[in-house]
């Protein structure tokens, strides 16, 4: 397979067009070894990389499974993740809270999910599964400091919103930013975990443009785009947030009951929710975050927001998670 290269950087697209549960990885080559940024490309692809290159370091942008599931293939490498996510990979309760799995009133779904994490071994180790990557590393990289990755300069730019610890690796010598889950997809931004933040997502989108990058690499869908294209698509992408907010506002004003709000297709089509209960949790958390934002921005929706939380047996702590364990210098 022919890969796109930028100097020592090689873009490794994931299986099925890097659609979830796969994602694009980035290979960084050097004279003393090589590194991978994210490990979600796919079992066969990652095994080929493992055979061909001496992977000595792995940098994970955040804890989402589609970005980390193949990291267990590189246990001999030094594996690092951002400082906010170390505890999530080593404490399943923290992982569940951050993911929103302990939020909505769906105990059977939660039990099933937790059992799959702890008790149920993967049916196919070649496919994404949590079990192989839990407790995989306790090491973390710093934000904003110049890292020497086998002769290549890399900075991890903190870009919270998608998750609280999310980062975008930046390679200033080559004008390349690994934009990752600023994926420019028509679906729009994804901020449906408990540790996601809408306002932070908007601010971080602007942060990606504060670099001198001329090449942007997304984890899904678009792949490699130039700066002009990225800027144009990013505007449409972020505008999806405001479209969702307007749909939420309109639904409340039309008198849509809290229990029916999840079928207003703010994020997912109703048919998708009926086919995949896991998406219902994401829908609930996402709507709750929009309702909270509307209230903070002056809409008189406090009573509705409280009714929504009560119906789904949520507390504010459930939908607004922040890790309780980060390095002292980040506090």
PDB file of C-alpha atoms in Angstrom:
ATOM      1  CA  UNK A   1       0.000   0.000   0.000  1.00  0.00           C
ATOM      2  CA  UNK A   2       1.291   3.461  -0.910  1.00  0.00           C
ATOM      3  CA  UNK A   3       1.312   5.791   2.084  1.00  0.00           C
ATOM      4  CA  UNK A   4       1.374   9.601   2.118  1.00  0.00           C
ATOM      5  CA  UNK A   5       4.661  10.908   3.526  1.00  0.00           C
ATOM      6  CA  UNK A   6       5.887  14.261   4.811  1.00  0.00           C
ATOM      7  CA  UNK A   7       9.590  13.872   5.523  1.00  0.00           C
ATOM      8  CA  UNK A   8       9.877  11.380   8.413  1.00  0.00           C
ATOM      9  CA  UNK A   9       6.087  11.340   8.877  1.00  0.00           C
ATOM     10  CA  UNK A  10       3.974   8.635   7.256  1.00  0.00           C
ATOM     11  CA  UNK A  11       0.171   8.696   7.339  1.00  0.00           C
ATOM     12  CA  UNK A  12      -1.257   5.232   8.072  1.00  0.00           C
ATOM     13  CA  UNK A  13      -4.980   5.168   7.169  1.00  0.00           C
ATOM     14  CA  UNK A  14      -7.177   2.756   9.069  1.00  0.00           C
ATOM     15  CA  UNK A  15      -9.317  -0.074   7.779  1.00  0.00           C
ATOM     16  CA  UNK A  16     -12.682   0.751   6.219  1.00  0.00           C
ATOM     17  CA  UNK A  17     -11.630   4.273   5.336  1.00  0.00           C
ATOM     18  CA  UNK A  18     -10.649   4.978   8.962  1.00  0.00           C
ATOM     19  CA  UNK A  19     -14.295   4.868   9.982  1.00  0.00           C
ATOM     20  CA  UNK A  20     -14.990   4.059  13.634  1.00  0.00           C
ATOM     21  CA  UNK A  21     -13.947   1.694  15.215  1.00  0.00           C
ATOM     22  CA  UNK A  22     -10.775   2.322  13.197  1.00  0.00           C
ATOM     23  CA  UNK A  23      -8.707   5.479  12.874  1.00  0.00           C
ATOM     24  CA  UNK A  24      -5.658   6.870  11.123  1.00  0.00           C
ATOM     25  CA  UNK A  25      -2.245   6.500  12.766  1.00  0.00           C
ATOM     26  CA  UNK A  26       0.929   8.472  12.143  1.00  0.00           C
ATOM     27  CA  UNK A  27       4.379   6.890  11.891  1.00  0.00           C
ATOM     28  CA  UNK A  28       7.411   8.972  12.876  1.00  0.00           C
ATOM     29  CA  UNK A  29      10.698   7.494  11.640  1.00  0.00           C
ATOM     30  CA  UNK A  30      14.185   8.249  12.912  1.00  0.00           C
ATOM     31  CA  UNK A  31      17.688   6.858  12.964  1.00  0.00           C
ATOM     32  CA  UNK A  32      17.344   5.359  16.442  1.00  0.00           C
ATOM     33  CA  UNK A  33      13.847   3.957  16.052  1.00  0.00           C
ATOM     34  CA  UNK A  34      10.295   4.889  15.181  1.00  0.00           C
ATOM     35  CA  UNK A  35       7.156   6.049  16.968  1.00  0.00           C
ATOM     36  CA  UNK A  36       3.436   5.720  16.382  1.00  0.00           C
ATOM     37  CA  UNK A  37       0.816   8.339  17.109  1.00  0.00           C
ATOM     38  CA  UNK A  38      -2.415   6.458  17.911  1.00  0.00           C
ATOM     39  CA  UNK A  39      -2.976   2.754  17.286  1.00  0.00           C
ATOM     40  CA  UNK A  40      -6.374   2.329  15.694  1.00  0.00           C
ATOM     41  CA  UNK A  41      -5.504   1.516  12.089  1.00  0.00           C
ATOM     42  CA  UNK A  42      -6.361  -2.179  12.290  1.00  0.00           C
ATOM     43  CA  UNK A  43      -4.763  -5.454  13.333  1.00  0.00           C
ATOM     44  CA  UNK A  44      -3.273  -6.398   9.961  1.00  0.00           C
ATOM     45  CA  UNK A  45      -1.987  -2.904   9.248  1.00  0.00           C
ATOM     46  CA  UNK A  46      -0.411  -2.496  12.676  1.00  0.00           C
ATOM     47  CA  UNK A  47       1.194  -5.927  12.499  1.00  0.00           C
ATOM     48  CA  UNK A  48       2.780  -4.985   9.183  1.00  0.00           C
ATOM     49  CA  UNK A  49       4.094  -1.787  10.765  1.00  0.00           C
ATOM     50  CA  UNK A  50       5.419  -3.792  13.698  1.00  0.00           C
ATOM     51  CA  UNK A  51       7.324  -6.146  11.399  1.00  0.00           C
ATOM     52  CA  UNK A  52       8.767  -3.415   9.194  1.00  0.00           C
ATOM     53  CA  UNK A  53       9.711  -0.768  11.766  1.00  0.00           C
ATOM     54  CA  UNK A  54      11.356  -0.739  15.186  1.00  0.00           C
ATOM     55  CA  UNK A  55       8.493   0.910  17.075  1.00  0.00           C
ATOM     56  CA  UNK A  56      10.000   2.084  20.340  1.00  0.00           C
ATOM     57  CA  UNK A  57       7.469   4.734  21.343  1.00  0.00           C
ATOM     58  CA  UNK A  58       3.690   5.067  21.137  1.00  0.00           C
ATOM     59  CA  UNK A  59       1.848   8.336  21.775  1.00  0.00           C
ATOM     60  CA  UNK A  60      -1.908   8.119  22.324  1.00  0.00           C
ATOM     61  CA  UNK A  61      -3.877  11.333  21.811  1.00  0.00           C
ATOM     62  CA  UNK A  62      -6.725  10.302  24.144  1.00  0.00           C
ATOM     63  CA  UNK A  63      -8.439   7.294  25.685  1.00  0.00           C
ATOM     64  CA  UNK A  64     -11.117   6.512  23.073  1.00  0.00           C
ATOM     65  CA  UNK A  65     -10.952   2.888  21.997  1.00  0.00           C
ATOM     66  CA  UNK A  66     -10.826   3.582  18.262  1.00  0.00           C
ATOM     67  CA  UNK A  67      -7.484   5.342  18.836  1.00  0.00           C
ATOM     68  CA  UNK A  68      -5.809   3.010  21.322  1.00  0.00           C
ATOM     69  CA  UNK A  69      -7.049  -0.537  20.844  1.00  0.00           C
ATOM     70  CA  UNK A  70      -3.999  -1.757  18.907  1.00  0.00           C
ATOM     71  CA  UNK A  71      -1.480  -0.413  21.425  1.00  0.00           C
ATOM     72  CA  UNK A  72      -1.238  -3.813  23.115  1.00  0.00           C
ATOM     73  CA  UNK A  73       0.613  -5.037  20.010  1.00  0.00           C
ATOM     74  CA  UNK A  74       3.516  -2.757  21.004  1.00  0.00           C
ATOM     75  CA  UNK A  75       4.018  -3.735  24.642  1.00  0.00           C
ATOM     76  CA  UNK A  76       7.802  -3.552  24.228  1.00  0.00           C
ATOM     77  CA  UNK A  77       7.530   0.127  23.289  1.00  0.00           C
ATOM     78  CA  UNK A  78       7.201   3.025  25.702  1.00  0.00           C
ATOM     79  CA  UNK A  79       3.494   3.874  25.604  1.00  0.00           C
ATOM     80  CA  UNK A  80       2.343   7.314  26.741  1.00  0.00           C
ATOM     81  CA  UNK A  81      -1.018   9.043  26.889  1.00  0.00           C
ATOM     82  CA  UNK A  82      -2.030  12.546  27.940  1.00  0.00           C
ATOM     83  CA  UNK A  83      -1.926  13.271  31.692  1.00  0.00           C
ATOM     84  CA  UNK A  84      -5.704  13.493  32.080  1.00  0.00           C
ATOM     85  CA  UNK A  85      -6.289  10.018  30.704  1.00  0.00           C
ATOM     86  CA  UNK A  86      -3.741   7.935  32.610  1.00  0.00           C
ATOM     87  CA  UNK A  87      -6.193   7.222  35.414  1.00  0.00           C
ATOM     88  CA  UNK A  88      -8.960   6.307  32.967  1.00  0.00           C
ATOM     89  CA  UNK A  89      -6.840   3.517  31.498  1.00  0.00           C
ATOM     90  CA  UNK A  90      -6.002   2.223  34.964  1.00  0.00           C
ATOM     91  CA  UNK A  91      -9.339   2.604  36.763  1.00  0.00           C
ATOM     92  CA  UNK A  92     -12.408   1.229  35.019  1.00  0.00           C
ATOM     93  CA  UNK A  93     -14.753   3.281  37.206  1.00  0.00           C
ATOM     94  CA  UNK A  94     -13.044   6.459  36.037  1.00  0.00           C
ATOM     95  CA  UNK A  95     -13.233   5.226  32.462  1.00  0.00           C
ATOM     96  CA  UNK A  96     -16.944   4.528  32.817  1.00  0.00           C
ATOM     97  CA  UNK A  97     -17.647   7.903  34.416  1.00  0.00           C
ATOM     98  CA  UNK A  98     -15.706   9.820  31.774  1.00  0.00           C
ATOM     99  CA  UNK A  99     -17.411   7.871  28.992  1.00  0.00           C
ATOM    100  CA  UNK A 100     -20.851   8.691  30.377  1.00  0.00           C
ATOM    101  CA  UNK A 101     -21.619   5.036  31.020  1.00  0.00           C
ATOM    102  CA  UNK A 102     -22.568   5.761  34.635  1.00  0.00           C
ATOM    103  CA  UNK A 103     -24.866   8.612  33.646  1.00  0.00           C
ATOM    104  CA  UNK A 104     -28.205   7.567  32.114  1.00  0.00           C
ATOM    105  CA  UNK A 105     -30.604   5.224  33.874  1.00  0.00           C
ATOM    106  CA  UNK A 106     -29.746   2.126  31.901  1.00  0.00           C
ATOM    107  CA  UNK A 107     -28.369  -0.327  34.477  1.00  0.00           C
ATOM    108  CA  UNK A 108     -28.500  -3.347  32.177  1.00  0.00           C
ATOM    109  CA  UNK A 109     -26.430  -1.579  29.545  1.00  0.00           C
ATOM    110  CA  UNK A 110     -23.930  -0.495  32.191  1.00  0.00           C
ATOM    111  CA  UNK A 111     -23.649  -3.998  33.622  1.00  0.00           C
ATOM    112  CA  UNK A 112     -23.131  -5.487  30.185  1.00  0.00           C
ATOM    113  CA  UNK A 113     -20.478  -2.909  29.327  1.00  0.00           C
ATOM    114  CA  UNK A 114     -18.590  -3.381  32.586  1.00  0.00           C
ATOM    115  CA  UNK A 115     -18.717  -7.162  32.236  1.00  0.00           C
ATOM    116  CA  UNK A 116     -17.245  -6.931  28.753  1.00  0.00           C
ATOM    117  CA  UNK A 117     -14.447  -4.770  30.142  1.00  0.00           C
ATOM    118  CA  UNK A 118     -13.484  -7.015  33.013  1.00  0.00           C
ATOM    119  CA  UNK A 119     -14.832 -10.530  32.622  1.00  0.00           C
ATOM    120  CA  UNK A 120     -15.477 -11.257  28.973  1.00  0.00           C
ATOM    121  CA  UNK A 121     -12.289 -11.968  26.987  1.00  0.00           C
ATOM    122  CA  UNK A 122     -12.228 -10.702  23.411  1.00  0.00           C
ATOM    123  CA  UNK A 123     -13.948 -13.070  21.002  1.00  0.00           C
ATOM    124  CA  UNK A 124     -11.518 -11.880  18.361  1.00  0.00           C
ATOM    125  CA  UNK A 125      -8.251 -10.290  19.458  1.00  0.00           C
ATOM    126  CA  UNK A 126      -7.940  -8.820  15.986  1.00  0.00           C
ATOM    127  CA  UNK A 127     -10.879  -6.485  16.650  1.00  0.00           C
ATOM    128  CA  UNK A 128     -11.199  -3.484  18.981  1.00  0.00           C
ATOM    129  CA  UNK A 129     -11.713  -4.423  22.616  1.00  0.00           C
ATOM    130  CA  UNK A 130     -11.044  -2.686  25.917  1.00  0.00           C
ATOM    131  CA  UNK A 131      -9.549  -5.576  27.832  1.00  0.00           C
ATOM    132  CA  UNK A 132      -6.113  -5.686  26.118  1.00  0.00           C
ATOM    133  CA  UNK A 133      -5.451  -1.975  26.717  1.00  0.00           C
ATOM    134  CA  UNK A 134      -6.627  -1.554  30.300  1.00  0.00           C
ATOM    135  CA  UNK A 135      -3.680  -0.983  32.669  1.00  0.00           C
ATOM    136  CA  UNK A 136      -1.380  -0.821  29.643  1.00  0.00           C
ATOM    137  CA  UNK A 137       0.542   2.271  30.746  1.00  0.00           C
ATOM    138  CA  UNK A 138       0.938   4.745  33.580  1.00  0.00           C
ATOM    139  CA  UNK A 139       3.200   7.050  31.591  1.00  0.00           C
ATOM    140  CA  UNK A 140       2.154  10.432  30.264  1.00  0.00           C
ATOM    141  CA  UNK A 141       3.636  13.130  28.057  1.00  0.00           C
ATOM    142  CA  UNK A 142       3.582  16.882  28.808  1.00  0.00           C
ATOM    143  CA  UNK A 143       1.577  19.429  26.843  1.00  0.00           C
ATOM    144  CA  UNK A 144       3.237  22.213  24.908  1.00  0.00           C
ATOM    145  CA  UNK A 145       6.826  21.083  25.404  1.00  0.00           C
ATOM    146  CA  UNK A 146       9.114  20.247  22.517  1.00  0.00           C
ATOM    147  CA  UNK A 147       9.623  16.493  22.400  1.00  0.00           C
ATOM    148  CA  UNK A 148      12.454  14.931  20.411  1.00  0.00           C
ATOM    149  CA  UNK A 149      10.964  11.907  18.676  1.00  0.00           C
ATOM    150  CA  UNK A 150      13.984  10.202  17.134  1.00  0.00           C
ATOM    151  CA  UNK A 151      15.209  13.445  15.611  1.00  0.00           C
ATOM    152  CA  UNK A 152      11.808  14.997  14.854  1.00  0.00           C
ATOM    153  CA  UNK A 153      10.351  17.834  16.935  1.00  0.00           C
ATOM    154  CA  UNK A 154       6.824  17.212  18.212  1.00  0.00           C
ATOM    155  CA  UNK A 155       4.595  19.276  20.482  1.00  0.00           C
ATOM    156  CA  UNK A 156       1.418  17.914  22.059  1.00  0.00           C
ATOM    157  CA  UNK A 157      -1.082  20.772  21.879  1.00  0.00           C
ATOM    158  CA  UNK A 158      -3.803  20.479  24.509  1.00  0.00           C
ATOM    159  CA  UNK A 159      -7.128  20.786  22.682  1.00  0.00           C
ATOM    160  CA  UNK A 160      -9.906  19.828  25.138  1.00  0.00           C
ATOM    161  CA  UNK A 161     -13.545  19.532  24.180  1.00  0.00           C
ATOM    162  CA  UNK A 162     -13.792  16.187  22.441  1.00  0.00           C
ATOM    163  CA  UNK A 163     -12.404  14.839  25.712  1.00  0.00           C
ATOM    164  CA  UNK A 164     -10.828  16.752  28.580  1.00  0.00           C
ATOM    165  CA  UNK A 165      -7.301  15.578  27.812  1.00  0.00           C
ATOM    166  CA  UNK A 166      -7.439  15.502  24.023  1.00  0.00           C
ATOM    167  CA  UNK A 167      -4.383  16.782  22.178  1.00  0.00           C
ATOM    168  CA  UNK A 168      -3.165  17.455  18.649  1.00  0.00           C
ATOM    169  CA  UNK A 169       0.443  16.449  17.882  1.00  0.00           C
ATOM    170  CA  UNK A 170       2.193  19.236  15.957  1.00  0.00           C
ATOM    171  CA  UNK A 171       5.360  18.869  13.905  1.00  0.00           C
ATOM    172  CA  UNK A 172       6.611  22.451  13.351  1.00  0.00           C
ATOM    173  CA  UNK A 173       9.608  21.512  11.190  1.00  0.00           C
ATOM    174  CA  UNK A 174       7.286  19.924   8.648  1.00  0.00           C
ATOM    175  CA  UNK A 175       4.216  22.140   9.011  1.00  0.00           C
ATOM    176  CA  UNK A 176       2.015  19.178   9.939  1.00  0.00           C
ATOM    177  CA  UNK A 177      -0.738  19.052  12.562  1.00  0.00           C
ATOM    178  CA  UNK A 178      -2.374  15.762  13.469  1.00  0.00           C
ATOM    179  CA  UNK A 179      -5.849  17.259  13.934  1.00  0.00           C
ATOM    180  CA  UNK A 180      -7.237  13.833  14.774  1.00  0.00           C
ATOM    181  CA  UNK A 181     -10.849  13.967  15.899  1.00  0.00           C
ATOM    182  CA  UNK A 182     -11.360  17.405  14.475  1.00  0.00           C
ATOM    183  CA  UNK A 183     -12.301  15.082  11.652  1.00  0.00           C
ATOM    184  CA  UNK A 184     -14.372  17.539   9.554  1.00  0.00           C
ATOM    185  CA  UNK A 185     -17.087  14.892   9.083  1.00  0.00           C
ATOM    186  CA  UNK A 186     -20.557  15.940   7.950  1.00  0.00           C
ATOM    187  CA  UNK A 187     -21.907  14.511  11.236  1.00  0.00           C
ATOM    188  CA  UNK A 188     -20.165  17.354  13.029  1.00  0.00           C
ATOM    189  CA  UNK A 189     -18.142  17.494  16.254  1.00  0.00           C
ATOM    190  CA  UNK A 190     -18.489  14.721  18.819  1.00  0.00           C
ATOM    191  CA  UNK A 191     -18.635  15.915  22.438  1.00  0.00           C
ATOM    192  CA  UNK A 192     -20.942  13.305  23.950  1.00  0.00           C
ATOM    193  CA  UNK A 193     -18.836  11.942  26.782  1.00  0.00           C
ATOM    194  CA  UNK A 194     -19.184  13.178  30.336  1.00  0.00           C
ATOM    195  CA  UNK A 195     -15.697  14.702  30.074  1.00  0.00           C
ATOM    196  CA  UNK A 196     -16.524  16.503  26.824  1.00  0.00           C
ATOM    197  CA  UNK A 197     -17.116  20.260  26.737  1.00  0.00           C
ATOM    198  CA  UNK A 198     -18.851  22.252  23.997  1.00  0.00           C
ATOM    199  CA  UNK A 199     -17.234  25.620  24.694  1.00  0.00           C
ATOM    200  CA  UNK A 200     -13.816  24.016  25.003  1.00  0.00           C
ATOM    201  CA  UNK A 201     -14.352  22.257  21.672  1.00  0.00           C
ATOM    202  CA  UNK A 202     -15.075  25.564  19.942  1.00  0.00           C
ATOM    203  CA  UNK A 203     -12.024  27.201  21.537  1.00  0.00           C
ATOM    204  CA  UNK A 204      -9.782  24.262  20.654  1.00  0.00           C
ATOM    205  CA  UNK A 205     -10.875  24.381  17.023  1.00  0.00           C
ATOM    206  CA  UNK A 206      -9.475  27.914  16.929  1.00  0.00           C
ATOM    207  CA  UNK A 207      -6.314  26.689  18.648  1.00  0.00           C
ATOM    208  CA  UNK A 208      -5.605  24.311  15.767  1.00  0.00           C
ATOM    209  CA  UNK A 209      -5.450  27.351  13.486  1.00  0.00           C
ATOM    210  CA  UNK A 210      -2.960  29.163  15.717  1.00  0.00           C
ATOM    211  CA  UNK A 211      -0.177  26.881  14.520  1.00  0.00           C
ATOM    212  CA  UNK A 212       1.770  27.455  11.310  1.00  0.00           C
ATOM    213  CA  UNK A 213       0.672  24.070   9.995  1.00  0.00           C
ATOM    214  CA  UNK A 214       0.029  23.827   6.270  1.00  0.00           C
ATOM    215  CA  UNK A 215      -0.972  20.162   6.355  1.00  0.00           C
ATOM    216  CA  UNK A 216      -3.724  18.783   8.593  1.00  0.00           C
ATOM    217  CA  UNK A 217      -4.321  15.082   9.171  1.00  0.00           C
ATOM    218  CA  UNK A 218      -7.674  13.876  10.500  1.00  0.00           C
ATOM    219  CA  UNK A 219      -8.273  10.555  12.237  1.00  0.00           C
ATOM    220  CA  UNK A 220     -11.380   9.735  10.216  1.00  0.00           C
ATOM    221  CA  UNK A 221     -13.029  10.563   6.902  1.00  0.00           C
ATOM    222  CA  UNK A 222     -11.106  13.445   5.241  1.00  0.00           C
ATOM    223  CA  UNK A 223      -7.561  12.244   5.900  1.00  0.00           C
ATOM    224  CA  UNK A 224      -4.958  14.729   4.645  1.00  0.00           C
ATOM    225  CA  UNK A 225      -6.005  18.279   3.727  1.00  0.00           C
ATOM    226  CA  UNK A 226      -4.156  21.534   3.110  1.00  0.00           C
ATOM    227  CA  UNK A 227      -4.633  24.580   5.318  1.00  0.00           C
ATOM    228  CA  UNK A 228      -7.093  26.403   3.058  1.00  0.00           C
ATOM    229  CA  UNK A 229      -9.326  23.345   2.822  1.00  0.00           C
ATOM    230  CA  UNK A 230      -9.064  22.705   6.559  1.00  0.00           C
ATOM    231  CA  UNK A 231     -10.080  26.272   7.401  1.00  0.00           C
ATOM    232  CA  UNK A 232     -13.092  26.116   5.092  1.00  0.00           C
ATOM    233  CA  UNK A 233     -14.287  22.723   6.306  1.00  0.00           C
ATOM    234  CA  UNK A 234     -13.644  23.577   9.953  1.00  0.00           C
ATOM    235  CA  UNK A 235     -16.105  26.487   9.763  1.00  0.00           C
ATOM    236  CA  UNK A 236     -18.859  24.200   8.484  1.00  0.00           C
ATOM    237  CA  UNK A 237     -17.892  21.570  11.019  1.00  0.00           C
ATOM    238  CA  UNK A 238     -18.118  23.907  14.018  1.00  0.00           C
ATOM    239  CA  UNK A 239     -21.323  25.452  12.683  1.00  0.00           C
ATOM    240  CA  UNK A 240     -22.940  22.062  13.276  1.00  0.00           C
ATOM    241  CA  UNK A 241     -22.731  22.829  17.005  1.00  0.00           C
ATOM    242  CA  UNK A 242     -24.889  25.922  16.583  1.00  0.00           C
ATOM    243  CA  UNK A 243     -27.342  24.026  14.386  1.00  0.00           C
ATOM    244  CA  UNK A 244     -27.763  21.425  17.137  1.00  0.00           C
ATOM    245  CA  UNK A 245     -28.200  24.146  19.717  1.00  0.00           C
ATOM    246  CA  UNK A 246     -30.936  25.785  17.665  1.00  0.00           C
ATOM    247  CA  UNK A 247     -32.724  22.443  17.248  1.00  0.00           C
ATOM    248  CA  UNK A 248     -32.577  21.964  21.006  1.00  0.00           C
ATOM    249  CA  UNK A 249     -33.883  25.476  21.685  1.00  0.00           C
ATOM    250  CA  UNK A 250     -36.684  25.038  19.166  1.00  0.00           C
ATOM    251  CA  UNK A 251     -37.737  21.690  20.627  1.00  0.00           C
ATOM    252  CA  UNK A 252     -38.012  23.117  24.138  1.00  0.00           C
ATOM    253  CA  UNK A 253     -40.045  26.084  22.913  1.00  0.00           C
ATOM    254  CA  UNK A 254     -42.347  23.765  20.937  1.00  0.00           C
ATOM    255  CA  UNK A 255     -43.117  21.906  24.122  1.00  0.00           C
ATOM    256  CA  UNK A 256     -41.339  18.640  23.356  1.00  0.00           C
ATOM    257  CA  UNK A 257     -41.396  16.600  26.565  1.00  0.00           C
ATOM    258  CA  UNK A 258     -38.036  15.718  28.158  1.00  0.00           C
ATOM    259  CA  UNK A 259     -38.560  11.995  27.521  1.00  0.00           C
ATOM    260  CA  UNK A 260     -39.191  12.696  23.826  1.00  0.00           C
ATOM    261  CA  UNK A 261     -36.262  15.071  23.340  1.00  0.00           C
ATOM    262  CA  UNK A 262     -33.889  12.231  22.459  1.00  0.00           C
ATOM    263  CA  UNK A 263     -35.995  11.531  19.356  1.00  0.00           C
ATOM    264  CA  UNK A 264     -35.613  15.060  17.981  1.00  0.00           C
ATOM    265  CA  UNK A 265     -32.518  13.878  16.075  1.00  0.00           C
ATOM    266  CA  UNK A 266     -30.237  16.478  17.601  1.00  0.00           C
ATOM    267  CA  UNK A 267     -27.307  14.120  17.033  1.00  0.00           C
ATOM    268  CA  UNK A 268     -28.466  10.735  15.731  1.00  0.00           C
ATOM    269  CA  UNK A 269     -31.386   9.620  13.593  1.00  0.00           C
ATOM    270  CA  UNK A 270     -34.147   7.879  15.528  1.00  0.00           C
ATOM    271  CA  UNK A 271     -33.611   4.656  13.588  1.00  0.00           C
ATOM    272  CA  UNK A 272     -29.959   4.623  14.689  1.00  0.00           C
ATOM    273  CA  UNK A 273     -30.953   4.991  18.338  1.00  0.00           C
ATOM    274  CA  UNK A 274     -33.399   2.113  18.015  1.00  0.00           C
ATOM    275  CA  UNK A 275     -30.734  -0.087  16.436  1.00  0.00           C
ATOM    276  CA  UNK A 276     -27.925   0.778  18.860  1.00  0.00           C
ATOM    277  CA  UNK A 277     -28.769   1.472  22.532  1.00  0.00           C
ATOM    278  CA  UNK A 278     -25.208   2.692  23.139  1.00  0.00           C
ATOM    279  CA  UNK A 279     -25.986   5.724  20.987  1.00  0.00           C
ATOM    280  CA  UNK A 280     -28.898   6.604  23.269  1.00  0.00           C
ATOM    281  CA  UNK A 281     -26.435   7.318  26.070  1.00  0.00           C
ATOM    282  CA  UNK A 282     -24.419   9.611  23.797  1.00  0.00           C
ATOM    283  CA  UNK A 283     -27.602  11.376  22.688  1.00  0.00           C
ATOM    284  CA  UNK A 284     -28.728  11.970  26.281  1.00  0.00           C
ATOM    285  CA  UNK A 285     -25.371  13.325  27.422  1.00  0.00           C
ATOM    286  CA  UNK A 286     -25.031  15.549  24.351  1.00  0.00           C
ATOM    287  CA  UNK A 287     -28.507  17.040  24.760  1.00  0.00           C
ATOM    288  CA  UNK A 288     -27.885  17.642  28.466  1.00  0.00           C
ATOM    289  CA  UNK A 289     -24.739  19.582  27.605  1.00  0.00           C
ATOM    290  CA  UNK A 290     -26.639  21.729  25.095  1.00  0.00           C
ATOM    291  CA  UNK A 291     -29.431  22.420  27.587  1.00  0.00           C
ATOM    292  CA  UNK A 292     -26.869  23.478  30.164  1.00  0.00           C
ATOM    293  CA  UNK A 293     -25.173  25.760  27.636  1.00  0.00           C
ATOM    294  CA  UNK A 294     -28.493  27.339  26.662  1.00  0.00           C
ATOM    295  CA  UNK A 295     -29.255  28.059  30.320  1.00  0.00           C
ATOM    296  CA  UNK A 296     -25.799  29.563  30.866  1.00  0.00           C
ATOM    297  CA  UNK A 297     -26.335  31.764  27.816  1.00  0.00           C
ATOM    298  CA  UNK A 298     -29.565  33.194  29.175  1.00  0.00           C
ATOM    299  CA  UNK A 299     -32.389  30.948  27.991  1.00  0.00           C
ATOM    300  CA  UNK A 300     -35.098  30.413  30.670  1.00  0.00           C
ATOM    301  CA  UNK A 301     -34.835  26.642  30.455  1.00  0.00           C
ATOM    302  CA  UNK A 302     -33.759  25.864  34.040  1.00  0.00           C
ATOM    303  CA  UNK A 303     -36.955  23.967  34.893  1.00  0.00           C
ATOM    304  CA  UNK A 304     -36.823  22.016  31.640  1.00  0.00           C
ATOM    305  CA  UNK A 305     -33.174  21.134  32.174  1.00  0.00           C
ATOM    306  CA  UNK A 306     -33.920  19.870  35.681  1.00  0.00           C
ATOM    307  CA  UNK A 307     -36.870  17.838  34.362  1.00  0.00           C
ATOM    308  CA  UNK A 308     -34.621  16.323  31.686  1.00  0.00           C
ATOM    309  CA  UNK A 309     -32.027  15.355  34.287  1.00  0.00           C
ATOM    310  CA  UNK A 310     -34.682  13.930  36.585  1.00  0.00           C
ATOM    311  CA  UNK A 311     -36.335  11.870  33.849  1.00  0.00           C
ATOM    312  CA  UNK A 312     -33.051  10.184  32.937  1.00  0.00           C
ATOM    313  CA  UNK A 313     -31.955   9.992  36.592  1.00  0.00           C
ATOM    314  CA  UNK A 314     -28.933  12.187  35.986  1.00  0.00           C
ATOM    315  CA  UNK A 315     -27.027  14.571  38.202  1.00  0.00           C
ATOM    316  CA  UNK A 316     -24.811  17.388  37.003  1.00  0.00           C
ATOM    317  CA  UNK A 317     -21.841  15.415  38.276  1.00  0.00           C
ATOM    318  CA  UNK A 318     -22.825  12.576  35.937  1.00  0.00           C
ATOM    319  CA  UNK A 319     -22.673  14.681  32.791  1.00  0.00           C
ATOM    320  CA  UNK A 320     -19.807  17.012  33.709  1.00  0.00           C
ATOM    321  CA  UNK A 321     -16.839  14.828  34.593  1.00  0.00           C
ATOM    322  CA  UNK A 322     -13.305  16.003  35.344  1.00  0.00           C
ATOM    323  CA  UNK A 323     -10.588  13.596  36.359  1.00  0.00           C
ATOM    324  CA  UNK A 324      -9.633  13.765  40.005  1.00  0.00           C
ATOM    325  CA  UNK A 325      -6.051  12.735  39.350  1.00  0.00           C
ATOM    326  CA  UNK A 326      -3.755  14.879  37.206  1.00  0.00           C
ATOM    327  CA  UNK A 327      -0.118  15.901  37.696  1.00  0.00           C
ATOM    328  CA  UNK A 328       0.314  18.781  40.142  1.00  0.00           C
ATOM    329  CA  UNK A 329       1.673  21.144  37.490  1.00  0.00           C
ATOM    330  CA  UNK A 330      -1.639  20.932  35.593  1.00  0.00           C
ATOM    331  CA  UNK A 331      -3.798  21.810  38.599  1.00  0.00           C
TER     332      UNK A 331
END
